[in-house]
């Protein structure tokens, strides 16, 4: 009898990978990328193998090619299943689906064993790729009043990378505040502590154009304001 592990491997080889390539992605087995001149637009299969089954979901990741080159990280392209610290954005497929929460599929023995693979491909086609394309276009769009250019942020981002914290994507001035935007989340205590130090560094410069530093996620939602309580 064919096991779930055997069906999973067969499904990746004969169904999932060819279907993703038909959507314009290039790659093999578990990592794929969409051709783009300025960004690595990435899709990866995330698995949690168990003794009798292999639950899987899809990871999405967007990385500027220039950031990947400057970081000098190994490999010819980023792995969307791994946090590298230079991502413009990364998420699991469930976050962009209508359910808005983690979604996992399983290939199990039976007459309809291919259905989970078809569902995963449909999720990538209708939700994953459109969101990745939208974010790539948004990242290419002109920003507001820039406080520091990407090149001028290099030292700050190098320090963040050392601490395994996502880089500052934009540093802009707005309403007497310096707004730092990056792929952070409110529950990331390490990012908050490290960014508090970054904010203190900016505030110590004595620039009269701002008196607080606000940290925003990539959707523009405010996460933290420094000094605390400002």
Tab-separated table of C-alpha atoms in Angstrom:
chain	number	residue	atom	x	y	z
A	1	UNK	CA	0.000	0.000	0.000
A	2	UNK	CA	1.277	3.472	-0.889
A	3	UNK	CA	2.068	5.515	2.219
A	4	UNK	CA	1.253	9.189	2.802
A	5	UNK	CA	4.985	10.006	2.621
A	6	UNK	CA	5.271	8.319	-0.779
A	7	UNK	CA	2.165	10.077	-2.076
A	8	UNK	CA	3.451	13.410	-0.784
A	9	UNK	CA	6.756	13.018	-2.623
A	10	UNK	CA	4.962	11.911	-5.782
A	11	UNK	CA	2.510	14.793	-5.489
A	12	UNK	CA	5.312	17.357	-5.275
A	13	UNK	CA	7.128	15.868	-8.231
A	14	UNK	CA	4.227	15.164	-10.565
A	15	UNK	CA	1.606	17.740	-9.596
A	16	UNK	CA	2.613	20.656	-7.373
A	17	UNK	CA	5.930	21.597	-9.009
A	18	UNK	CA	4.600	21.415	-12.599
A	19	UNK	CA	1.508	23.425	-11.618
A	20	UNK	CA	3.613	26.185	-10.022
A	21	UNK	CA	5.848	26.325	-13.093
A	22	UNK	CA	2.715	26.690	-15.221
A	23	UNK	CA	1.962	29.844	-13.190
A	24	UNK	CA	5.265	31.335	-14.325
A	25	UNK	CA	7.401	30.333	-11.344
A	26	UNK	CA	10.818	28.772	-11.801
A	27	UNK	CA	12.396	26.284	-9.417
A	28	UNK	CA	12.130	22.719	-8.289
A	29	UNK	CA	10.813	20.549	-5.466
A	30	UNK	CA	10.231	23.004	-2.596
A	31	UNK	CA	11.444	26.504	-3.558
A	32	UNK	CA	10.315	28.655	-6.475
A	33	UNK	CA	10.692	32.243	-7.665
A	34	UNK	CA	8.793	34.528	-10.000
A	35	UNK	CA	10.970	36.364	-12.573
A	36	UNK	CA	11.403	40.003	-11.513
A	37	UNK	CA	14.166	42.518	-12.262
A	38	UNK	CA	14.303	44.190	-8.846
A	39	UNK	CA	13.077	41.611	-6.314
A	40	UNK	CA	13.289	37.972	-5.417
A	41	UNK	CA	9.596	37.013	-5.478
A	42	UNK	CA	9.557	33.688	-3.665
A	43	UNK	CA	7.270	30.766	-2.909
A	44	UNK	CA	8.373	27.825	-0.764
A	45	UNK	CA	6.848	24.624	0.532
A	46	UNK	CA	6.999	24.387	4.345
A	47	UNK	CA	6.618	20.847	5.706
A	48	UNK	CA	6.121	19.262	9.142
A	49	UNK	CA	6.806	15.572	8.562
A	50	UNK	CA	5.347	13.129	11.059
A	51	UNK	CA	5.580	9.349	11.244
A	52	UNK	CA	2.525	8.709	9.110
A	53	UNK	CA	1.904	11.991	7.272
A	54	UNK	CA	3.447	15.220	5.942
A	55	UNK	CA	1.382	18.354	6.664
A	56	UNK	CA	2.481	21.257	4.462
A	57	UNK	CA	1.801	24.923	3.853
A	58	UNK	CA	3.267	27.621	1.608
A	59	UNK	CA	5.684	30.371	2.585
A	60	UNK	CA	5.784	33.685	0.700
A	61	UNK	CA	8.769	36.026	0.710
A	62	UNK	CA	9.877	39.235	-1.011
A	63	UNK	CA	13.535	40.324	-1.009
A	64	UNK	CA	15.149	43.190	-2.862
A	65	UNK	CA	17.926	41.870	-5.078
A	66	UNK	CA	20.193	44.726	-4.027
A	67	UNK	CA	19.684	43.890	-0.333
A	68	UNK	CA	20.475	40.224	-0.982
A	69	UNK	CA	23.671	41.188	-2.797
A	70	UNK	CA	24.777	43.695	-0.166
A	71	UNK	CA	24.111	41.223	2.648
A	72	UNK	CA	26.411	38.742	0.914
A	73	UNK	CA	24.357	35.798	2.144
A	74	UNK	CA	25.125	32.314	0.812
A	75	UNK	CA	23.218	30.676	-2.007
A	76	UNK	CA	22.232	31.894	-5.423
A	77	UNK	CA	18.822	33.020	-4.162
A	78	UNK	CA	16.981	33.394	-0.827
A	79	UNK	CA	15.120	30.445	0.615
A	80	UNK	CA	11.509	31.542	1.296
A	81	UNK	CA	11.250	28.968	4.094
A	82	UNK	CA	14.015	30.685	6.115
A	83	UNK	CA	14.093	34.117	7.771
A	84	UNK	CA	17.200	35.873	6.444
A	85	UNK	CA	16.605	39.286	8.025
A	86	UNK	CA	16.639	41.241	4.745
A	87	UNK	CA	13.085	40.477	3.624
A	88	UNK	CA	10.828	43.298	2.518
A	89	UNK	CA	7.917	41.044	3.485
A	90	UNK	CA	7.300	37.408	4.372
A	91	UNK	CA	4.203	35.475	5.424
A	92	UNK	CA	2.516	32.111	5.351
A	93	UNK	CA	-0.128	31.663	2.657
A	94	UNK	CA	-2.922	31.521	5.251
A	95	UNK	CA	-2.296	35.157	6.204
A	96	UNK	CA	-3.369	36.340	2.738
A	97	UNK	CA	-6.288	33.915	2.406
A	98	UNK	CA	-9.789	35.010	3.482
A	99	UNK	CA	-9.463	32.935	6.678
A	100	UNK	CA	-6.508	35.101	7.747
A	101	UNK	CA	-4.813	32.323	9.744
A	102	UNK	CA	-2.382	29.455	9.243
A	103	UNK	CA	-3.596	26.830	6.748
A	104	UNK	CA	-2.045	23.369	6.343
A	105	UNK	CA	-2.761	20.617	3.834
A	106	UNK	CA	-2.040	16.883	3.854
A	107	UNK	CA	-1.761	14.319	1.062
A	108	UNK	CA	-3.387	11.121	2.314
A	109	UNK	CA	-4.016	7.751	0.611
A	110	UNK	CA	-7.332	7.531	-1.185
A	111	UNK	CA	-9.007	8.205	-4.513
A	112	UNK	CA	-8.931	12.004	-4.031
A	113	UNK	CA	-5.380	12.291	-2.734
A	114	UNK	CA	-4.532	15.080	-5.223
A	115	UNK	CA	-7.159	17.523	-3.898
A	116	UNK	CA	-4.934	19.106	-1.208
A	117	UNK	CA	-2.290	19.791	-3.858
A	118	UNK	CA	-4.875	21.400	-6.133
A	119	UNK	CA	-6.119	23.545	-3.232
A	120	UNK	CA	-2.577	24.702	-2.424
A	121	UNK	CA	-1.908	25.653	-6.046
A	122	UNK	CA	-5.224	27.550	-6.214
A	123	UNK	CA	-4.257	29.475	-3.053
A	124	UNK	CA	-0.941	30.471	-4.616
A	125	UNK	CA	-2.602	31.423	-7.919
A	126	UNK	CA	-5.465	33.499	-6.546
A	127	UNK	CA	-3.953	34.961	-3.376
A	128	UNK	CA	-0.232	34.340	-2.947
A	129	UNK	CA	1.109	35.575	-6.280
A	130	UNK	CA	-1.211	38.620	-6.520
A	131	UNK	CA	-0.112	39.717	-3.030
A	132	UNK	CA	3.566	39.218	-3.861
A	133	UNK	CA	3.209	41.191	-7.110
A	134	UNK	CA	1.315	43.973	-5.344
A	135	UNK	CA	3.954	44.300	-2.664
A	136	UNK	CA	6.789	44.286	-5.201
A	137	UNK	CA	5.122	47.102	-7.131
A	138	UNK	CA	4.450	49.037	-3.926
A	139	UNK	CA	8.083	48.644	-2.877
A	140	UNK	CA	9.195	50.078	-6.226
A	141	UNK	CA	6.916	53.108	-5.852
A	142	UNK	CA	8.431	56.455	-4.794
A	143	UNK	CA	8.395	56.993	-1.026
A	144	UNK	CA	7.506	60.150	0.900
A	145	UNK	CA	9.989	62.632	2.350
A	146	UNK	CA	13.045	60.457	2.872
A	147	UNK	CA	15.122	61.004	5.992
A	148	UNK	CA	17.920	58.599	5.038
A	149	UNK	CA	18.517	56.875	1.710
A	150	UNK	CA	18.889	53.072	1.526
A	151	UNK	CA	22.649	53.539	1.221
A	152	UNK	CA	22.716	55.758	4.325
A	153	UNK	CA	20.758	53.113	6.242
A	154	UNK	CA	23.359	50.445	5.443
A	155	UNK	CA	25.140	50.664	8.803
A	156	UNK	CA	21.878	50.556	10.752
A	157	UNK	CA	20.652	47.585	8.744
A	158	UNK	CA	23.954	45.773	9.161
A	159	UNK	CA	23.526	46.052	12.943
A	160	UNK	CA	19.926	44.811	12.698
A	161	UNK	CA	21.032	41.857	10.580
A	162	UNK	CA	23.611	40.930	13.211
A	163	UNK	CA	20.810	40.842	15.782
A	164	UNK	CA	18.613	38.782	13.400
A	165	UNK	CA	16.101	41.651	13.161
A	166	UNK	CA	14.496	42.627	9.838
A	167	UNK	CA	16.001	45.700	8.194
A	168	UNK	CA	14.603	49.235	8.040
A	169	UNK	CA	12.921	49.522	4.654
A	170	UNK	CA	12.141	53.238	4.831
A	171	UNK	CA	13.023	56.158	7.119
A	172	UNK	CA	10.634	59.066	6.535
A	173	UNK	CA	9.641	62.261	8.310
A	174	UNK	CA	5.981	62.875	9.180
A	175	UNK	CA	4.372	65.167	11.775
A	176	UNK	CA	7.477	65.784	13.874
A	177	UNK	CA	8.202	62.042	13.928
A	178	UNK	CA	10.753	59.839	12.233
A	179	UNK	CA	8.892	56.821	10.874
A	180	UNK	CA	10.828	53.580	10.421
A	181	UNK	CA	9.108	50.887	8.364
A	182	UNK	CA	10.090	47.224	8.376
A	183	UNK	CA	8.840	43.632	8.423
A	184	UNK	CA	8.413	43.530	12.212
A	185	UNK	CA	5.543	42.299	14.370
A	186	UNK	CA	4.248	43.590	17.688
A	187	UNK	CA	5.017	40.320	19.452
A	188	UNK	CA	8.696	40.342	18.439
A	189	UNK	CA	10.324	41.438	21.692
A	190	UNK	CA	13.853	41.196	20.281
A	191	UNK	CA	12.976	43.574	17.448
A	192	UNK	CA	11.422	46.013	19.920
A	193	UNK	CA	14.504	46.059	22.148
A	194	UNK	CA	16.926	46.463	19.237
A	195	UNK	CA	14.811	49.158	17.568
A	196	UNK	CA	14.592	51.054	20.859
A	197	UNK	CA	18.372	51.351	20.679
A	198	UNK	CA	18.213	52.424	17.028
A	199	UNK	CA	15.595	55.065	17.924
A	200	UNK	CA	17.759	56.397	20.742
A	201	UNK	CA	20.607	56.765	18.282
A	202	UNK	CA	18.461	58.824	15.928
A	203	UNK	CA	17.036	60.950	18.750
A	204	UNK	CA	20.490	61.683	20.159
A	205	UNK	CA	21.416	63.406	16.893
A	206	UNK	CA	19.303	66.390	18.001
A	207	UNK	CA	17.520	66.819	14.660
A	208	UNK	CA	14.825	69.456	15.274
A	209	UNK	CA	12.579	67.988	12.570
A	210	UNK	CA	11.453	65.138	14.841
A	211	UNK	CA	11.168	64.409	18.550
A	212	UNK	CA	9.820	60.843	18.435
A	213	UNK	CA	10.568	57.712	16.448
A	214	UNK	CA	7.681	55.528	15.307
A	215	UNK	CA	8.175	51.953	14.103
A	216	UNK	CA	5.606	50.689	11.572
A	217	UNK	CA	5.044	47.302	9.988
A	218	UNK	CA	4.866	46.860	6.222
A	219	UNK	CA	1.102	47.523	6.260
A	220	UNK	CA	1.707	50.926	7.872
A	221	UNK	CA	0.431	49.877	11.299
A	222	UNK	CA	2.167	51.505	14.243
A	223	UNK	CA	4.009	49.053	16.474
A	224	UNK	CA	6.076	51.130	18.906
A	225	UNK	CA	6.839	54.788	19.592
A	226	UNK	CA	10.077	55.927	21.224
A	227	UNK	CA	10.663	57.363	23.694
A	228	UNK	CA	8.114	55.072	25.379
A	229	UNK	CA	4.865	56.830	26.185
A	230	UNK	CA	5.503	59.713	23.798
